[in-house]
Each structure stands twice: as structure tokens, then as C-alpha cells.
PDB file of C-alpha atoms in Angstrom:
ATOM      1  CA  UNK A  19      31.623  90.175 149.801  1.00  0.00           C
ATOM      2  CA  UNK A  20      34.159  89.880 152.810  1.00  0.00           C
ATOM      3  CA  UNK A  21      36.148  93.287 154.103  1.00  0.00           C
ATOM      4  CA  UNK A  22      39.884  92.929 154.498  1.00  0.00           C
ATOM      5  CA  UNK A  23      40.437  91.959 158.207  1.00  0.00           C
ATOM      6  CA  UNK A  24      44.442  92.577 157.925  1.00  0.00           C
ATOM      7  CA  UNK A  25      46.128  95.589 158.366  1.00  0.00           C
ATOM      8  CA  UNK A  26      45.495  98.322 155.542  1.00  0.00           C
ATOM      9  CA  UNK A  27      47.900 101.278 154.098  1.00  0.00           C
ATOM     10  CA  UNK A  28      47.621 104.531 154.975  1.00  0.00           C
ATOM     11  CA  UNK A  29      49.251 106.759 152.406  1.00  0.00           C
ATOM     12  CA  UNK A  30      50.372 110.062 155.081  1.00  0.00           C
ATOM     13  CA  UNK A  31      48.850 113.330 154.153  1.00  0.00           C
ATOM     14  CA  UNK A  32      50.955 115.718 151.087  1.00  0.00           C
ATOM     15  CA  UNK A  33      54.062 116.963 152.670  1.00  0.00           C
ATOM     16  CA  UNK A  34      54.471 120.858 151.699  1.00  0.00           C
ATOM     17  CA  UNK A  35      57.750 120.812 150.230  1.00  0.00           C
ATOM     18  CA  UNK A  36      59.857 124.284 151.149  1.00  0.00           C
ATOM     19  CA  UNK A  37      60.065 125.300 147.613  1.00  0.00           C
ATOM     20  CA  UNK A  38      57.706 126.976 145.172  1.00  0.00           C
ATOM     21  CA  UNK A  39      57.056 126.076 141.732  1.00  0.00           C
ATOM     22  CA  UNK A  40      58.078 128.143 138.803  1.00  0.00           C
ATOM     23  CA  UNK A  41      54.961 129.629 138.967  1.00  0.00           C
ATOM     24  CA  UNK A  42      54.873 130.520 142.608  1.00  0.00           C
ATOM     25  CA  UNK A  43      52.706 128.102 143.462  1.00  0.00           C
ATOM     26  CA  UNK A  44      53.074 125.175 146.656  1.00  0.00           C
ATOM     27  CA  UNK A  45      54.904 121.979 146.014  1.00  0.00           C
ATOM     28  CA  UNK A  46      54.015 118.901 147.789  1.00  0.00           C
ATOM     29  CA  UNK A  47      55.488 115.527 147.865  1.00  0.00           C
ATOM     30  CA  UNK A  48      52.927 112.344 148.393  1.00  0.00           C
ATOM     31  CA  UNK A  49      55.137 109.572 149.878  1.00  0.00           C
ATOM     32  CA  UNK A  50      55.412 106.786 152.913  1.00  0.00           C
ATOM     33  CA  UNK A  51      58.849 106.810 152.796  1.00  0.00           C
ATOM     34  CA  UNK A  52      60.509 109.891 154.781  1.00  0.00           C
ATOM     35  CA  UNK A  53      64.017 108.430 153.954  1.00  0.00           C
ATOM     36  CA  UNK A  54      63.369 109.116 150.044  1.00  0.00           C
ATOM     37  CA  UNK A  55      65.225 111.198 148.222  1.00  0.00           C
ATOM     38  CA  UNK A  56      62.742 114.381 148.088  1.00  0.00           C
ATOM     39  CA  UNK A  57      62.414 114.110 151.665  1.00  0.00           C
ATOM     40  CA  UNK A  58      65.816 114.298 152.540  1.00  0.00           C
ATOM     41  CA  UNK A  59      66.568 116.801 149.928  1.00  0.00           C
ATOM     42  CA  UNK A  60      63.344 118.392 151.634  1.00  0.00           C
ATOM     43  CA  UNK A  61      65.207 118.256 155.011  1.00  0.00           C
ATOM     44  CA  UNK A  62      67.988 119.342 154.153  1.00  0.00           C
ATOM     45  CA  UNK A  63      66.716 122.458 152.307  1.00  0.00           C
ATOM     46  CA  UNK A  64      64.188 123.615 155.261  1.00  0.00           C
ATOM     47  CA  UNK A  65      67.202 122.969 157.127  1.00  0.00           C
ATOM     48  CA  UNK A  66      69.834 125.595 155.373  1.00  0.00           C
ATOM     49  CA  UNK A  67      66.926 127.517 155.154  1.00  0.00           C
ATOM     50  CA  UNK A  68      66.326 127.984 159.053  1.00  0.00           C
ATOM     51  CA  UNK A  69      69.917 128.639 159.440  1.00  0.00           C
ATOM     52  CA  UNK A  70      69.356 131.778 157.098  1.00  0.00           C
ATOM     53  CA  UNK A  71      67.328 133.014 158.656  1.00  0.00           C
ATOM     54  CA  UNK A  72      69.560 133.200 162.095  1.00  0.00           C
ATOM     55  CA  UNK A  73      72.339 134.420 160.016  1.00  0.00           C
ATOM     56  CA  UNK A  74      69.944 137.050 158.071  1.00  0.00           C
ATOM     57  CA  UNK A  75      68.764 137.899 161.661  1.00  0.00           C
ATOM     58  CA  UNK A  76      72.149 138.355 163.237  1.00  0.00           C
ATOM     59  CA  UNK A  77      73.133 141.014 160.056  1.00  0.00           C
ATOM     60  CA  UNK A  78      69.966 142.797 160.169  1.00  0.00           C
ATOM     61  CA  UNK A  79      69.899 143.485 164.022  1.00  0.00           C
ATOM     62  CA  UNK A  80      73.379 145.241 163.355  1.00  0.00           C
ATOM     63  CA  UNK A  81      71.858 147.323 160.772  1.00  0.00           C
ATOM     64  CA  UNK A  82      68.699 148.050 162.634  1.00  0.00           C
ATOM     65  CA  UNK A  83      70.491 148.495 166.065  1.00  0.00           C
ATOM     66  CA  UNK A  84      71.928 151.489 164.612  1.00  0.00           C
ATOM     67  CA  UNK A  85      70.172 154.550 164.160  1.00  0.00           C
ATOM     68  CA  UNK A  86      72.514 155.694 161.481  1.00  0.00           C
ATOM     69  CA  UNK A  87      72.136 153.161 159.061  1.00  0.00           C
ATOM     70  CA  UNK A  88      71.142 154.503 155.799  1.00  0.00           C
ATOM     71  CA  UNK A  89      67.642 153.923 154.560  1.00  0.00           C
ATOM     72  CA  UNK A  90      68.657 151.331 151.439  1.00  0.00           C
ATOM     73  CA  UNK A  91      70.692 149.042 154.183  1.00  0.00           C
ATOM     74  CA  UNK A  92      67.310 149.406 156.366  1.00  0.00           C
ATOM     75  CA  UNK A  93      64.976 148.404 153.549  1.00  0.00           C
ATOM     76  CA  UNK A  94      67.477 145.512 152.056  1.00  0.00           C
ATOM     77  CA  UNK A  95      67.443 143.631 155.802  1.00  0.00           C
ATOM     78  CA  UNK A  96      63.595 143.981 155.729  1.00  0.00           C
ATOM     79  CA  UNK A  97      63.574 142.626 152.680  1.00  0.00           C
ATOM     80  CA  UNK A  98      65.787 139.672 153.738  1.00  0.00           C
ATOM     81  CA  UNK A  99      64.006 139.192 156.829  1.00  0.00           C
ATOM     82  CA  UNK A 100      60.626 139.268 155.335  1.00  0.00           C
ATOM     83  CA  UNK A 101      62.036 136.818 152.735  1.00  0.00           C
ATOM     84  CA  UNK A 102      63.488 134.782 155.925  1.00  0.00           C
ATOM     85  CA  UNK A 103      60.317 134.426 157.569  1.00  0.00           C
ATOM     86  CA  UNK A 104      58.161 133.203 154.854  1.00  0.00           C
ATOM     87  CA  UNK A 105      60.409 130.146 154.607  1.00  0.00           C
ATOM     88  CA  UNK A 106      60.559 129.772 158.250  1.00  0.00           C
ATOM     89  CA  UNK A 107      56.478 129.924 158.389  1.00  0.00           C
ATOM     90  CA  UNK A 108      56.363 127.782 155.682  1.00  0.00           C
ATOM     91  CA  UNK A 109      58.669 124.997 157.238  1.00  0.00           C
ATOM     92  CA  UNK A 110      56.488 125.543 160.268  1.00  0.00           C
ATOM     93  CA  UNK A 111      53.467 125.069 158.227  1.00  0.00           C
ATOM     94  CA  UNK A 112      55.066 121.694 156.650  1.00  0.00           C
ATOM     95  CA  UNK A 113      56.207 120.381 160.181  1.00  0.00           C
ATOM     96  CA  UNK A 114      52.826 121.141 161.455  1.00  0.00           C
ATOM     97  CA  UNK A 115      50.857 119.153 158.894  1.00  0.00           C
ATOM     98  CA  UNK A 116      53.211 115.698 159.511  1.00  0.00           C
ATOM     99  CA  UNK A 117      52.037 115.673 163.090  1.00  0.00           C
ATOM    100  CA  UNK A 118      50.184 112.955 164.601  1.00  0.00           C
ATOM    101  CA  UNK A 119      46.604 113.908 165.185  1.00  0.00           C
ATOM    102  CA  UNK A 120      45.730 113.294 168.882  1.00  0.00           C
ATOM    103  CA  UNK A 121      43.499 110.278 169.218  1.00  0.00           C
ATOM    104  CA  UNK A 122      40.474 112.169 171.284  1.00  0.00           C
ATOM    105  CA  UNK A 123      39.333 108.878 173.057  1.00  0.00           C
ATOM    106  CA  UNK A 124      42.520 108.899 175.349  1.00  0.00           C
ATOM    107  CA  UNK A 125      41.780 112.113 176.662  1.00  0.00           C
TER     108      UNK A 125
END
């Protein structure tokens, strides 16, 4: 039996989507087309999501800058900004995994 000589398909890893499931678990999306429409919806979501988090950031520092701010106003931006970064890690995380792995003979 002869192996294929042409060139073969590589399905790309599970992309960590930057939504949970209804049951707080990870969603992934398997796909070789980044232009679908999960991955643009994808994009577009980590997307509004990063710019939350500068917003979020920009309200909190005003609330944390000030050492009169009562203690509810205190704990609501640390609750915003805690929910802030976990999206932000996981769009890290996400970006992270859709990188090229080096090819170790060139080094």
C-alpha cells in the first residue's frame, strides 16, 4: 500500500471561544476557516470584551483613587475588574493557543 505523496490537511488545534457554556464550562470551535461565522462572531466578542475592560478600568481607578469611596462602590469595581480580567486572560489564553509553534530546526 502506497502513502499519499501530495499535500495533506491539517485541521488547526480547538480555538477557545470567549464564552462559557450554560454550564460554565469552555467552548471551543474546531474549524480551518477563520473567516467563518463563529470566528468572526468570536472576534468580535473578545474584541468588545477587551474594550471593557479599559472602560471598567478607567471607572474603577476613579473609585479606587479616592480614599473616600464607600466600601459597596469599592467591592462592585473589584467585582467588575475581577470579572474584566478573566475575559481578558481568557482571550489571552485563546490567542496564545492559535500561534504558530516555532519550528526548532531553524534555531
Amino acid at each position: 500500500m502506497e502513502r499519499p505523496t501530495g499535500p495533506t490537511h491539517v485541521t488547526p488545534p480547538p480555538r477557545l471561544l470567549p464564552w462559557l457554556s450554560p454550564e460554565g464550562n469552555p467552548c471551543y470551535l474546531v474549524t480551518d476557516d477563520d473567516g467563518s461565522y463563529l470566528s468572526r462572531l468570536a472576534d468580535d466578542l473578545e474584541a468588545v470584551q477587551l474594550a471593557t475592560g479599559i472602560d471598567v478600568l478607567g471607572l474603577a481607578r476613579k473609585v479606587l483613587d479616592d480614599p473616600a469611596s464607600p466600601y459597596r462602590e469599592v467591592r462592585f469595581a473589584g467585582l467588575r475588574l475581577a470579572e474584566c480580567l478573566s475575559d481578558a486572560l481568557r482571550v489571552a489564553e485563546s490567542r496564545g493557543m492559535r500561534l504558530p509553534v516555532p519550528d526548532t530546526e531553524d534555531a
